N, CA, C and O atoms as a Tinker XYZ file with bonds, in Angstrom:
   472  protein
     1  N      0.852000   -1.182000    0.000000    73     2
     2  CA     0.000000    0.000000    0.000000    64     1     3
     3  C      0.887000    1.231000    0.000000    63     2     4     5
     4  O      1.792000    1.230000    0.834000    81     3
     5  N      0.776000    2.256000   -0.783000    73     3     6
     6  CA     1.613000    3.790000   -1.065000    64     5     7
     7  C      0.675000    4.450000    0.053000    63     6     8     9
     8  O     -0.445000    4.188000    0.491000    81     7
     9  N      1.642000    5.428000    0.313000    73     7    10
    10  CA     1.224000    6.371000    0.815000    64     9    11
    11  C      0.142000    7.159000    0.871000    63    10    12    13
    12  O     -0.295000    7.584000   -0.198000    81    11
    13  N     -0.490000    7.507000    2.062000    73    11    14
    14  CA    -1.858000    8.158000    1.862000    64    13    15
    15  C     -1.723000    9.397000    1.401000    63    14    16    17
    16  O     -0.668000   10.032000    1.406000    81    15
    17  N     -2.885000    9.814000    0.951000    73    15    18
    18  CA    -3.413000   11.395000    0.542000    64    17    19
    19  C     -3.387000   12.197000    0.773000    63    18    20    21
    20  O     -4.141000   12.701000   -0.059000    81    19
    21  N     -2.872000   13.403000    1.727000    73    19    22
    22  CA    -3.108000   13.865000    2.549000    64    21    23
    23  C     -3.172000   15.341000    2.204000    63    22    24    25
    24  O     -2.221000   16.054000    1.885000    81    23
    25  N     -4.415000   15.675000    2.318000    73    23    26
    26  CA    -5.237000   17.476000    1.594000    64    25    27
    27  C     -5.418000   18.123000    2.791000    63    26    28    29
    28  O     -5.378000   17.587000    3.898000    81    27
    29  N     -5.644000   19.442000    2.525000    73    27    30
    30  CA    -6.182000   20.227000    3.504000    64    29    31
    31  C     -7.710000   19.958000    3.473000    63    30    32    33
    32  O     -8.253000   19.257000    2.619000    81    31
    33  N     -8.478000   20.714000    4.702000    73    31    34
    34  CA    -9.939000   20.322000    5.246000    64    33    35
    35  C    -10.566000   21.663000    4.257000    63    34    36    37
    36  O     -9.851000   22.658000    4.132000    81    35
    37  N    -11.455000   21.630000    3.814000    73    35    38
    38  CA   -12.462000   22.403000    3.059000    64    37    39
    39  C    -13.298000   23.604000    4.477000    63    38    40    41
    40  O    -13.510000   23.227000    5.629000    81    39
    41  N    -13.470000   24.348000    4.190000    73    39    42
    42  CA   -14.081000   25.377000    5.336000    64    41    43
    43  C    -14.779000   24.874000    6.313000    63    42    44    45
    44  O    -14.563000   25.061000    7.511000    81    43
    45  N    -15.670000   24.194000    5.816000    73    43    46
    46  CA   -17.142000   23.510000    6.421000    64    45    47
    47  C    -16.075000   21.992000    7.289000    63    46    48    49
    48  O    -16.127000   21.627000    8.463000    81    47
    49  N    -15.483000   21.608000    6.499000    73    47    50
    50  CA   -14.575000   20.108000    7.283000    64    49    51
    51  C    -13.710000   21.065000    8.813000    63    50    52    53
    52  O    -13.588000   20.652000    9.966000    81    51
    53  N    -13.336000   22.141000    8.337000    73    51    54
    54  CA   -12.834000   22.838000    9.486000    64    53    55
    55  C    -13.304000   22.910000   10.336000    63    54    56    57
    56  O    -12.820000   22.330000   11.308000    81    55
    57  N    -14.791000   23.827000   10.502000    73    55    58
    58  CA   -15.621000   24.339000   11.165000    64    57    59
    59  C    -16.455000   22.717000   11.796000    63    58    60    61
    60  O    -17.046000   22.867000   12.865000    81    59
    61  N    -16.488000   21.661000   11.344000    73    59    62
    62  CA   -17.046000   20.452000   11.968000    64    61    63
    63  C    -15.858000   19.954000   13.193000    63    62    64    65
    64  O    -16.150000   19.644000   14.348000    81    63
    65  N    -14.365000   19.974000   12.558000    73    63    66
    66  CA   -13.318000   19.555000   13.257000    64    65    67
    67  C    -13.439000   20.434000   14.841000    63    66    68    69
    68  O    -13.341000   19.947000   15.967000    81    67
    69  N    -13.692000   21.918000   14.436000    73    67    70
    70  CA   -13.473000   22.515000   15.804000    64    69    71
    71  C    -14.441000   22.120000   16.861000    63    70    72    73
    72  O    -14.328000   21.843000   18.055000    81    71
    73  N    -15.563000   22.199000   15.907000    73    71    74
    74  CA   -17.186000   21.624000   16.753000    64    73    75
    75  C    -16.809000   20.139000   17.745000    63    74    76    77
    76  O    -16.896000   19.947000   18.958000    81    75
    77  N    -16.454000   19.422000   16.832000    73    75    78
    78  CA   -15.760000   18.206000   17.405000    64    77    79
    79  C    -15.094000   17.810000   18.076000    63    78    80    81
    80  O    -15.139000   16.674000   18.547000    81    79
    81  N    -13.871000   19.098000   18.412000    73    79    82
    82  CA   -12.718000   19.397000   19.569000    64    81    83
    83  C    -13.272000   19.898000   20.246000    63    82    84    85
    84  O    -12.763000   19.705000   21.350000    81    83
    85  N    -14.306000   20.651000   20.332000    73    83    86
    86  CA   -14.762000   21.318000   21.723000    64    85    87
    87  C    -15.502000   20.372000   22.120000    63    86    88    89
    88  O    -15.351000   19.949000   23.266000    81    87
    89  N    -16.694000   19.695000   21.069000    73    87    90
    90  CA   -17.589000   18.544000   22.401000    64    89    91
    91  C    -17.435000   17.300000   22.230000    63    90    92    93
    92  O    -18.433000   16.746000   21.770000    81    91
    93  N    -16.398000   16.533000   22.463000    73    91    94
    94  CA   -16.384000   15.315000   21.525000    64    93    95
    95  C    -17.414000   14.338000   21.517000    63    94    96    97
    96  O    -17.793000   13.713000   20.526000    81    95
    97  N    -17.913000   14.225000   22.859000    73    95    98
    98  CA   -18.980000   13.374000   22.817000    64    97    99
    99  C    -20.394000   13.618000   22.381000    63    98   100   101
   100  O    -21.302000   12.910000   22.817000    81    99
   101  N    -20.712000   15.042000   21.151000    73    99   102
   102  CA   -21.787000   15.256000   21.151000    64   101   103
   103  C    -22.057000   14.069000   19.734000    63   102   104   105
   104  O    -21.350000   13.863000   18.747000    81   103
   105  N    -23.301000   13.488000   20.132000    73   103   106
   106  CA   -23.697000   12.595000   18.835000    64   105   107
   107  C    -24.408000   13.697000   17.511000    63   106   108   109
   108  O    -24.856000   13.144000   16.506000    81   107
   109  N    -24.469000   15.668000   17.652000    73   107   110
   110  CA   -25.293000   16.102000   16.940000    64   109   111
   111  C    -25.259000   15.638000   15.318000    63   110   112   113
   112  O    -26.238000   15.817000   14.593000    81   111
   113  N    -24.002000   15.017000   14.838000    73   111   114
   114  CA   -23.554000   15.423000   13.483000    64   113   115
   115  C    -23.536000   13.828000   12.861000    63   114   116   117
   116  O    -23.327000   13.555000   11.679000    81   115
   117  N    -23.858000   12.665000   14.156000    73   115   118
   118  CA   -24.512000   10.835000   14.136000    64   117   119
   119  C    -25.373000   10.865000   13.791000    63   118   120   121
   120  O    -26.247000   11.535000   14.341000    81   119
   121  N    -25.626000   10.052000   12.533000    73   119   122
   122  CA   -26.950000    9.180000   12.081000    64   121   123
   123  C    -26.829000    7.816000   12.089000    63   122   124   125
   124  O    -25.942000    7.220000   11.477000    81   123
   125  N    -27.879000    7.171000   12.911000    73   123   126
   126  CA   -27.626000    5.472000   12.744000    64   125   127
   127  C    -29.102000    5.355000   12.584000    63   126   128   129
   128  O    -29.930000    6.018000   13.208000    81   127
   129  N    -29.355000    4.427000   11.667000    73   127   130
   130  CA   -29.818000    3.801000   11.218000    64   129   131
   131  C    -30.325000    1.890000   10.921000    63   130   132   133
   132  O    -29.377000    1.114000   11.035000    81   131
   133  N    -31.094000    1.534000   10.728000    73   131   134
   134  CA   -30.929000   -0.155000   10.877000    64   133   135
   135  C    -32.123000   -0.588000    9.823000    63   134   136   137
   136  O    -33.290000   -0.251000   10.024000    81   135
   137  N    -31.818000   -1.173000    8.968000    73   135   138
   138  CA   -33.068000   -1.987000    8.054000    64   137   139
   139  C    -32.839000   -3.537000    8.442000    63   138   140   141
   140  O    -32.093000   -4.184000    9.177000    81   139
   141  N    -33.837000   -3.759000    7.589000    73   139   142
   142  CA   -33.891000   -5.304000    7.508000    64   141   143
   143  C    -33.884000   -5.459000    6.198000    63   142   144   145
   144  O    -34.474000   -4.570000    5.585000    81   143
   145  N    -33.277000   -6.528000    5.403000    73   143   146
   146  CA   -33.249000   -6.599000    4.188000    64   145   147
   147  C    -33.728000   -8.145000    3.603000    63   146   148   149
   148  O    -32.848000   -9.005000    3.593000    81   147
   149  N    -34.803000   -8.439000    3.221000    73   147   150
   150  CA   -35.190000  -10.026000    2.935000    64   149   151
   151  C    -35.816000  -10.012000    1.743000    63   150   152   153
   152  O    -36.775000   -9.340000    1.363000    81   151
   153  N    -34.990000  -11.051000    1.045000    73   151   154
   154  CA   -33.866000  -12.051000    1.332000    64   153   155
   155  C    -32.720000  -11.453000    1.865000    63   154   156   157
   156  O    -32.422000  -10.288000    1.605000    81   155
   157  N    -32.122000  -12.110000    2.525000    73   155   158
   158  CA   -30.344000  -11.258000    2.796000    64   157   159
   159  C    -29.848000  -11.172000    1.462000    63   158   160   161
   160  O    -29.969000  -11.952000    0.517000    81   159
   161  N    -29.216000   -9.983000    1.575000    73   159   162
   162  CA   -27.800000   -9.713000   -0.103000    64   161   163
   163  C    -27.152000  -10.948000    0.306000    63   162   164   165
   164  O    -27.236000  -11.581000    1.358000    81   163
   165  N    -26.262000  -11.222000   -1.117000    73   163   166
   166  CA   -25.183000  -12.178000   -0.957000    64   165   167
   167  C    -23.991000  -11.537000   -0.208000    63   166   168   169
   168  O    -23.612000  -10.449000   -0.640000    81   167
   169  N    -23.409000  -12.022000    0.762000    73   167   170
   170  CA   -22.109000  -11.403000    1.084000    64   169   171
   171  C    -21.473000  -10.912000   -0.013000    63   170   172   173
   172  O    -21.584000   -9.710000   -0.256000    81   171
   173  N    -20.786000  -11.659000   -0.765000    73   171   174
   174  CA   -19.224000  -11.794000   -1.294000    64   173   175
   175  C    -20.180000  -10.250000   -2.731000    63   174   176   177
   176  O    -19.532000   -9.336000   -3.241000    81   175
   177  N    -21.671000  -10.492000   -2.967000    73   175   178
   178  CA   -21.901000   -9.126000   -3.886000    64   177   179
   179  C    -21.749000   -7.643000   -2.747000    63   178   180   181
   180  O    -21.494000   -6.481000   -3.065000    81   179
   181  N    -21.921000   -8.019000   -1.856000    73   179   182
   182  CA   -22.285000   -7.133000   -0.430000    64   181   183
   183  C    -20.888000   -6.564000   -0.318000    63   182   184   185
   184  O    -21.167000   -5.391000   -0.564000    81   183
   185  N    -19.853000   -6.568000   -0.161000    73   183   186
   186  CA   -18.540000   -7.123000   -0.350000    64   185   187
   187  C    -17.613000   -6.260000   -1.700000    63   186   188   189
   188  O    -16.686000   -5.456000   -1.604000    81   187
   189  N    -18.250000   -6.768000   -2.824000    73   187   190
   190  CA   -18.026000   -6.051000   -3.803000    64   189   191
   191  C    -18.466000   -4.757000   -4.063000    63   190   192   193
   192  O    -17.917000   -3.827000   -4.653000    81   191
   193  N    -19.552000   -4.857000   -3.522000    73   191   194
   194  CA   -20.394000   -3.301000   -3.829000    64   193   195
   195  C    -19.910000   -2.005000   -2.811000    63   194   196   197
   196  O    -19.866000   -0.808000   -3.096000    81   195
   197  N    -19.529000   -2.747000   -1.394000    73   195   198
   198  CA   -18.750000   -1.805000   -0.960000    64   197   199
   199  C    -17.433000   -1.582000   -1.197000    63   198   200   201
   200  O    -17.047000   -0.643000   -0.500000    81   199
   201  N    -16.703000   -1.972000   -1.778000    73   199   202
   202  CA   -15.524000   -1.775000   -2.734000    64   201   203
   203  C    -15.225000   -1.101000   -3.621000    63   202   204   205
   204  O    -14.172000   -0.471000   -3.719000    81   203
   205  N    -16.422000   -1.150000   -4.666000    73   203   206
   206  CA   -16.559000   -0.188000   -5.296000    64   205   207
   207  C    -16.922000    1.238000   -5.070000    63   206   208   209
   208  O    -16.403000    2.140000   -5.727000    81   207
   209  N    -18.273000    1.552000   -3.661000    73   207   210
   210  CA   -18.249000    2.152000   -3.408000    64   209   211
   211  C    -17.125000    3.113000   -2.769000    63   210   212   213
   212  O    -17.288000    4.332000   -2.815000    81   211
   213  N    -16.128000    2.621000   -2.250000    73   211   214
   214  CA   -15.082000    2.999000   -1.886000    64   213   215
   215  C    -14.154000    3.603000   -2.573000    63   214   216   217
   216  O    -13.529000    4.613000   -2.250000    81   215
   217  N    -14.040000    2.782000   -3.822000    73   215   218
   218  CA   -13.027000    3.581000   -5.079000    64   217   219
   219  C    -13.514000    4.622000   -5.389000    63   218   220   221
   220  O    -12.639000    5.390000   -5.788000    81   219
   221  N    -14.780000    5.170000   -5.413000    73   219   222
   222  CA   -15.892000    5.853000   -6.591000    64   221   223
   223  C    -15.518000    7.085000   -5.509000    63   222   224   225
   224  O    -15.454000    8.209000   -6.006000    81   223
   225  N    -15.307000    6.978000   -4.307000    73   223   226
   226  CA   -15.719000    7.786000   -3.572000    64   225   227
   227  C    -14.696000    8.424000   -2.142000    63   226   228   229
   228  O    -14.992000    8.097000   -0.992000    81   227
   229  N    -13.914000    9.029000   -2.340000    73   227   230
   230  CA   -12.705000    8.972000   -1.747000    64   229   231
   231  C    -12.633000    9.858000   -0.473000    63   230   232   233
   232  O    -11.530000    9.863000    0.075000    81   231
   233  N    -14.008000   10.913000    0.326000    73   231   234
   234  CA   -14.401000   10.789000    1.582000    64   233   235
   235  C    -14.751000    9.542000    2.349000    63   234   236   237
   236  O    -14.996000    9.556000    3.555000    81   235
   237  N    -14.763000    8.549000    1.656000    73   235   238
   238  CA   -15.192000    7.426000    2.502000    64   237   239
   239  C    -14.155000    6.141000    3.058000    63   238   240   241
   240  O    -14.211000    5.038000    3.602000    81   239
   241  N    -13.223000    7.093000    2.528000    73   239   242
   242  CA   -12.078000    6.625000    3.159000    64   241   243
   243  C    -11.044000    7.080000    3.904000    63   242   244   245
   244  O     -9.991000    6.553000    4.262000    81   243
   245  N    -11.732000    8.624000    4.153000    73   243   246
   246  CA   -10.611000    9.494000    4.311000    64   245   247
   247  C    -10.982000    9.783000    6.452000    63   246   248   249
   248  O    -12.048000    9.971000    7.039000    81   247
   249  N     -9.907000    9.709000    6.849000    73   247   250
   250  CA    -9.750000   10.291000    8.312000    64   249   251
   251  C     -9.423000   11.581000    8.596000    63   250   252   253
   252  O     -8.782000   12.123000    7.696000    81   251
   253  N     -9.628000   12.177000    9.449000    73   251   254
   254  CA    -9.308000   14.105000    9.706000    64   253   255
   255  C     -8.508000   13.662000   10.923000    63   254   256   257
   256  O     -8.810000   12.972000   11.897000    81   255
   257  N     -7.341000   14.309000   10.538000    73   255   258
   258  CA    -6.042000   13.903000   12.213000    64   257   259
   259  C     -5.378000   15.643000   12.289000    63   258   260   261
   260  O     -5.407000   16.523000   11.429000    81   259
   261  N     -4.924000   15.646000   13.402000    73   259   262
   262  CA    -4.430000   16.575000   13.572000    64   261   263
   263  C     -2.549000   16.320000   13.223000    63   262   264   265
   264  O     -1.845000   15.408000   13.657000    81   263
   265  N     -2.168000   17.400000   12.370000    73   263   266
   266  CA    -0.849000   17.706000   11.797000    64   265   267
   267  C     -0.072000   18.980000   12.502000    63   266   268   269
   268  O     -0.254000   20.169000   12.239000    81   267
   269  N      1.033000   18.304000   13.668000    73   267   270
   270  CA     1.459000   20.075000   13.904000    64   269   271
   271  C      2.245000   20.643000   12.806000    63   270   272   273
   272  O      3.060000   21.448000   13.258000    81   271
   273  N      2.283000   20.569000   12.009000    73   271   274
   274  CA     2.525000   21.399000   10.940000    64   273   275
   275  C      1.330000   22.036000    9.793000    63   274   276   277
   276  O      1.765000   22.810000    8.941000    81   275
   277  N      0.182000   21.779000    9.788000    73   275   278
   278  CA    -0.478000   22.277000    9.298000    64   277   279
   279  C     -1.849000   22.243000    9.649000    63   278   280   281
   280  O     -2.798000   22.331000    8.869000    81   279
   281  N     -1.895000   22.078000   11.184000    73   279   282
   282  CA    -2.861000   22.028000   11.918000    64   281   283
   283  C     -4.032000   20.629000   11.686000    63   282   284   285
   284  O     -3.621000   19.513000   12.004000    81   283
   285  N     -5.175000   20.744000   11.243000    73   283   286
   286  CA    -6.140000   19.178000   11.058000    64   285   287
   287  C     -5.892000   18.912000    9.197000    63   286   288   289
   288  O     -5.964000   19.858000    8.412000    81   287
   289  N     -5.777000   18.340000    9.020000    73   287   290
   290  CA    -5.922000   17.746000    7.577000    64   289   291
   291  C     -6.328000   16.471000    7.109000    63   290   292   293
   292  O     -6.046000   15.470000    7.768000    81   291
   293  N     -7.114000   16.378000    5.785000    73   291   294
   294  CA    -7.703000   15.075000    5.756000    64   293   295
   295  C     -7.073000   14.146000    5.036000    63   294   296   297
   296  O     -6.725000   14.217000    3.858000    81   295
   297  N     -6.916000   13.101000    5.943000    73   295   298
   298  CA    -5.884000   11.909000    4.823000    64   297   299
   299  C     -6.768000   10.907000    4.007000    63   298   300   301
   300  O     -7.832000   10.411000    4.375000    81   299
   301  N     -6.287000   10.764000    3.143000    73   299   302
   302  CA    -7.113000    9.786000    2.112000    64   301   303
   303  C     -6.631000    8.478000    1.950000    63   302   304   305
   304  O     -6.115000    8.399000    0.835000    81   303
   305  N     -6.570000    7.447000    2.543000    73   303   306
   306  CA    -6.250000    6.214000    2.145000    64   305   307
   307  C     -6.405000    5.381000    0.837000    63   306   308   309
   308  O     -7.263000    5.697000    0.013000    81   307
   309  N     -5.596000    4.343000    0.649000    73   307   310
   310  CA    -5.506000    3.787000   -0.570000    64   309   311
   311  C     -6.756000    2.953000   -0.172000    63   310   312   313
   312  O     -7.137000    2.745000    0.980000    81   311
   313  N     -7.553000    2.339000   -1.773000    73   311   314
   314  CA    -8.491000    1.195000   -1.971000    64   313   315
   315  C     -8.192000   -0.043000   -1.407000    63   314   316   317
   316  O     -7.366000   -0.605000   -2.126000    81   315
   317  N     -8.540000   -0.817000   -0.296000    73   315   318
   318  CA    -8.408000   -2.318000   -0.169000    64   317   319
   319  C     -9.741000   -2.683000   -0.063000    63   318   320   321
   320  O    -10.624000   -2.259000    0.682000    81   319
   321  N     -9.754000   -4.006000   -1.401000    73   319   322
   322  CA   -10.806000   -4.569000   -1.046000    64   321   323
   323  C    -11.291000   -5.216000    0.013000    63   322   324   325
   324  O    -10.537000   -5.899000    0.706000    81   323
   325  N    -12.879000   -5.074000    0.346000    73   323   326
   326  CA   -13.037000   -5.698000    1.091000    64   325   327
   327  C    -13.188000   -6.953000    1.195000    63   326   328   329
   328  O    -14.018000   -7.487000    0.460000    81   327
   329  N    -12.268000   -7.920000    2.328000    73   327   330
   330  CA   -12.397000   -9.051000    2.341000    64   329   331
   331  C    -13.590000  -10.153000    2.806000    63   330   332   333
   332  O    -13.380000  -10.634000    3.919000    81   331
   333  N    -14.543000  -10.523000    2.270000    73   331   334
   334  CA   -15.412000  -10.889000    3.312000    64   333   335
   335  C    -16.043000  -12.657000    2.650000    63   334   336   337
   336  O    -17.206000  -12.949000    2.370000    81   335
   337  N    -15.154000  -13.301000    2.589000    73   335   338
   338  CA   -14.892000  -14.736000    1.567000    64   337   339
   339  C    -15.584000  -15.449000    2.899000    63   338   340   341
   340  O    -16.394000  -16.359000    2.721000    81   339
   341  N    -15.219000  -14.983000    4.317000    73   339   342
   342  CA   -15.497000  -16.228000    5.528000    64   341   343
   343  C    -16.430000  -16.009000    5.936000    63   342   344   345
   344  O    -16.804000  -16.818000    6.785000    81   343
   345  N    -17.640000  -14.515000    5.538000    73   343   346
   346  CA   -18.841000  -14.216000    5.323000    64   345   347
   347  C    -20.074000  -15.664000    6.104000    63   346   348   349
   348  O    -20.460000  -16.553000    5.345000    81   347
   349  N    -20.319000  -15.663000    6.931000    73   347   350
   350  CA   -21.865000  -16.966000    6.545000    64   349   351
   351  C    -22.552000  -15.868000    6.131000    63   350   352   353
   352  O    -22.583000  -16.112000    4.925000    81   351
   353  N    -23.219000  -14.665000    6.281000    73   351   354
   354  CA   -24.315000  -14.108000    5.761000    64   353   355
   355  C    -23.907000  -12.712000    5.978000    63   354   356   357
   356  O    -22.806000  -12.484000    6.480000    81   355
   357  N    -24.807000  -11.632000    5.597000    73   355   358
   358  CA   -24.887000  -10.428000    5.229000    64   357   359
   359  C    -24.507000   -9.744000    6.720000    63   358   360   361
   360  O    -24.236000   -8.559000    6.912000    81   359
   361  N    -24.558000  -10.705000    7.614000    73   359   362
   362  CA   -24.013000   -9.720000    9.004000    64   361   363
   363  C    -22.673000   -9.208000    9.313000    63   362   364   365
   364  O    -22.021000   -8.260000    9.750000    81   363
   365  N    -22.637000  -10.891000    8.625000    73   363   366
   366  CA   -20.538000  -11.151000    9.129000    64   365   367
   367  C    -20.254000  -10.430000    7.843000    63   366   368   369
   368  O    -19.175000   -9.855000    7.980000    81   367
   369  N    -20.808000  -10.195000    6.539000    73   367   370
   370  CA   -20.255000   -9.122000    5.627000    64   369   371
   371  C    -20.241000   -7.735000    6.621000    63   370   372   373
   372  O    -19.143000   -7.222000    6.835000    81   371
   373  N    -21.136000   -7.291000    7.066000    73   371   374
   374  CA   -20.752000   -6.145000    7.215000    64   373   375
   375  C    -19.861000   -6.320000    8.162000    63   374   376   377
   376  O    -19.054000   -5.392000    8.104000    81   375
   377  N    -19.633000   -6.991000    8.934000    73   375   378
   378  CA   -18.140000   -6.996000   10.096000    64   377   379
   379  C    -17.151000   -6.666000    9.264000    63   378   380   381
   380  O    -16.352000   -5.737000    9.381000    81   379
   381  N    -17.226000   -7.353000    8.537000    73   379   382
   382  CA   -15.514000   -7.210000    7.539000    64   381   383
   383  C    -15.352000   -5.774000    7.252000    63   382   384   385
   384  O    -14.293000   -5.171000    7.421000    81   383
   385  N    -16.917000   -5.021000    6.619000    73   383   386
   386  CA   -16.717000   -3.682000    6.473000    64   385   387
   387  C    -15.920000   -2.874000    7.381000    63   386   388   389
   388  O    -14.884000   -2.253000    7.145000    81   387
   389  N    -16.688000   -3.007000    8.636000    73   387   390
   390  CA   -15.942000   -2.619000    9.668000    64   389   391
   391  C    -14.609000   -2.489000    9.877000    63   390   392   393
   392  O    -13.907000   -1.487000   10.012000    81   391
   393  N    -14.361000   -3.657000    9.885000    73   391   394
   394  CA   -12.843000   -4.290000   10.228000    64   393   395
   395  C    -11.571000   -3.818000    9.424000    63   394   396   397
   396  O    -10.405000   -3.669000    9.789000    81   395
   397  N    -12.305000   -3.596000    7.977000    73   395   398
   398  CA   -11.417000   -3.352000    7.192000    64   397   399
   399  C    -11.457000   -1.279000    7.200000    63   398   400   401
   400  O    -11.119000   -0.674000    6.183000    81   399
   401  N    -11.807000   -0.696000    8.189000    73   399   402
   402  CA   -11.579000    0.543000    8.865000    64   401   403
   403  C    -12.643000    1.202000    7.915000    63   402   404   405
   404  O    -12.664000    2.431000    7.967000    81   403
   405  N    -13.124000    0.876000    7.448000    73   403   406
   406  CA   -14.765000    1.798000    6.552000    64   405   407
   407  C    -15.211000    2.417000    7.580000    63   406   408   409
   408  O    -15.338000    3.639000    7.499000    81   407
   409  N    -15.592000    1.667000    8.916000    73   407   410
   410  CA   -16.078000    2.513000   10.154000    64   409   411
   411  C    -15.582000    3.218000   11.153000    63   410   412   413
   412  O    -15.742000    2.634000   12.225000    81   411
   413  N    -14.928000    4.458000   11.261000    73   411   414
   414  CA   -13.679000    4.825000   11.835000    64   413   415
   415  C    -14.095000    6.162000   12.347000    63   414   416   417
   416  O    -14.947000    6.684000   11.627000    81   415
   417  N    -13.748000    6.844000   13.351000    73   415   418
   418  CA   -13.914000    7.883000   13.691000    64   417   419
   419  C    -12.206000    9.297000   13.390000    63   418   420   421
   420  O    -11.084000    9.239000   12.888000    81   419
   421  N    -12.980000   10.227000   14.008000    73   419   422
   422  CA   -11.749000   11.136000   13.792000    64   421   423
   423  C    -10.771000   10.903000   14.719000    63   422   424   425
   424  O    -11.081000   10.881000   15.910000    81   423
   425  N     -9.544000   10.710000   14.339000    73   423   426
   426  CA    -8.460000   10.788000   15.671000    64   425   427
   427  C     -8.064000   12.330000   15.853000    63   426   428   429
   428  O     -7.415000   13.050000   15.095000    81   427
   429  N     -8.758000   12.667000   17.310000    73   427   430
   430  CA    -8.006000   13.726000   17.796000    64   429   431
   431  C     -7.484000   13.602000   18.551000    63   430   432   433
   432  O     -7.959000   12.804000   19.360000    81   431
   433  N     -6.286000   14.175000   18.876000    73   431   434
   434  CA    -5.304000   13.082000   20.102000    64   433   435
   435  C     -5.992000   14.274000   21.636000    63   434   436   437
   436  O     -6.353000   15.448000   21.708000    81   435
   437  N     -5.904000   13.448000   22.335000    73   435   438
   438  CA    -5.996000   14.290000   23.700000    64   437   439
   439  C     -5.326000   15.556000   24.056000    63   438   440   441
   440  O     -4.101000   15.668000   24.043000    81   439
   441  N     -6.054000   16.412000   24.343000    73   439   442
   442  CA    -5.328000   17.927000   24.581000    64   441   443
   443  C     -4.791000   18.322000   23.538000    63   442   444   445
   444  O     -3.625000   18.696000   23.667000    81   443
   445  N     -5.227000   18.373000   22.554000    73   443   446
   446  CA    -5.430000   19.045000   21.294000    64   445   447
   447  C     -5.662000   20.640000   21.337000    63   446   448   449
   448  O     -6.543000   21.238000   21.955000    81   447
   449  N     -4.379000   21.313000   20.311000    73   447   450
   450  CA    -4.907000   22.671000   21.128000    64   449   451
   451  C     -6.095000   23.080000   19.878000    63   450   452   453
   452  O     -5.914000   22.523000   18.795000    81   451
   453  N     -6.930000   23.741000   19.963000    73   451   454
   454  CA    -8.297000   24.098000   19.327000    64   453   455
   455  C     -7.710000   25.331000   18.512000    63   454   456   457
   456  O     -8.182000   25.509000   17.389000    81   455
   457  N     -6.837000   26.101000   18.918000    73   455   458
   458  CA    -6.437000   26.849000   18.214000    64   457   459
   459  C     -5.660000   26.643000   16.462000    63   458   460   461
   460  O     -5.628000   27.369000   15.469000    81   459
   461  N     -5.197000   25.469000   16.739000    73   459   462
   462  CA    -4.527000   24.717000   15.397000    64   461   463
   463  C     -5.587000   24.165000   14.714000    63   462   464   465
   464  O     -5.289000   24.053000   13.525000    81   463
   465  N     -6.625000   23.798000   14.942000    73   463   466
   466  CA    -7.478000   23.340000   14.332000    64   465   467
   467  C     -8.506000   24.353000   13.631000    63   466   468   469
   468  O     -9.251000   24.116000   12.681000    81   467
   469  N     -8.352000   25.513000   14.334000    73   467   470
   470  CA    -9.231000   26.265000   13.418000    64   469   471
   471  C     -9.326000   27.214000   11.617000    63   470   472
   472  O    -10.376000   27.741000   11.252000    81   471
């Protein structure tokens, strides 16, 4: 795997980052959600489709970390498919999603000064 991406934050990515350093635990900016889907998808298409989605789409891979040199910036990771071959069904697919860091939060390291981030 090469090296990640690594851009500056867009105004609005800024202005979320600071929001985020001041309350970390606020859920305002969380959406969860839950369906049921019957028949279950096939994993291994389940699998593929988020893969693709992933290439197509390169916020959805990307983390916001703090840089002391250029304060928060967003890194973009390379494409790995997702692995999900040991799949029994559409659940343990989405684990793999998981696993394979699709579900990831922002790393802000502790005592972060707010001032660099803005």
């Amino acid at each position: 795997m090469g090296r990640p991406d690594i851009r500056p934050l867009s105004v609005g990515q800024q202005s979320l980052w600071l929001l985020h350093a001041a309350t970390p635990d606020s859920p305002a900016y969380n959406d969860a959600a839950a369906v049921t889907v019957d028949p279950p998808p096939d994993a291994a298409a389940l699998a593929a489709a988020v893969t693709a989605l992933l290439r197509r789409h390169d916020l959805l891979r990307s983390r916001f970390v703090a840089d002391p040199a250029e304060g928060a910036v967003r890194v973009v990771d390379a494409v790995e498919a997702v692995d999900a071959a040991g799949a029994a069904d559409a659940v343990d697919a989405v684990d793999a999603v998981g696993a394979a860091g699709v579900l990831r939060s922002v790393e802000l390291p502790a005592g972060a000064d707010l001032a660099a981030a803005a």
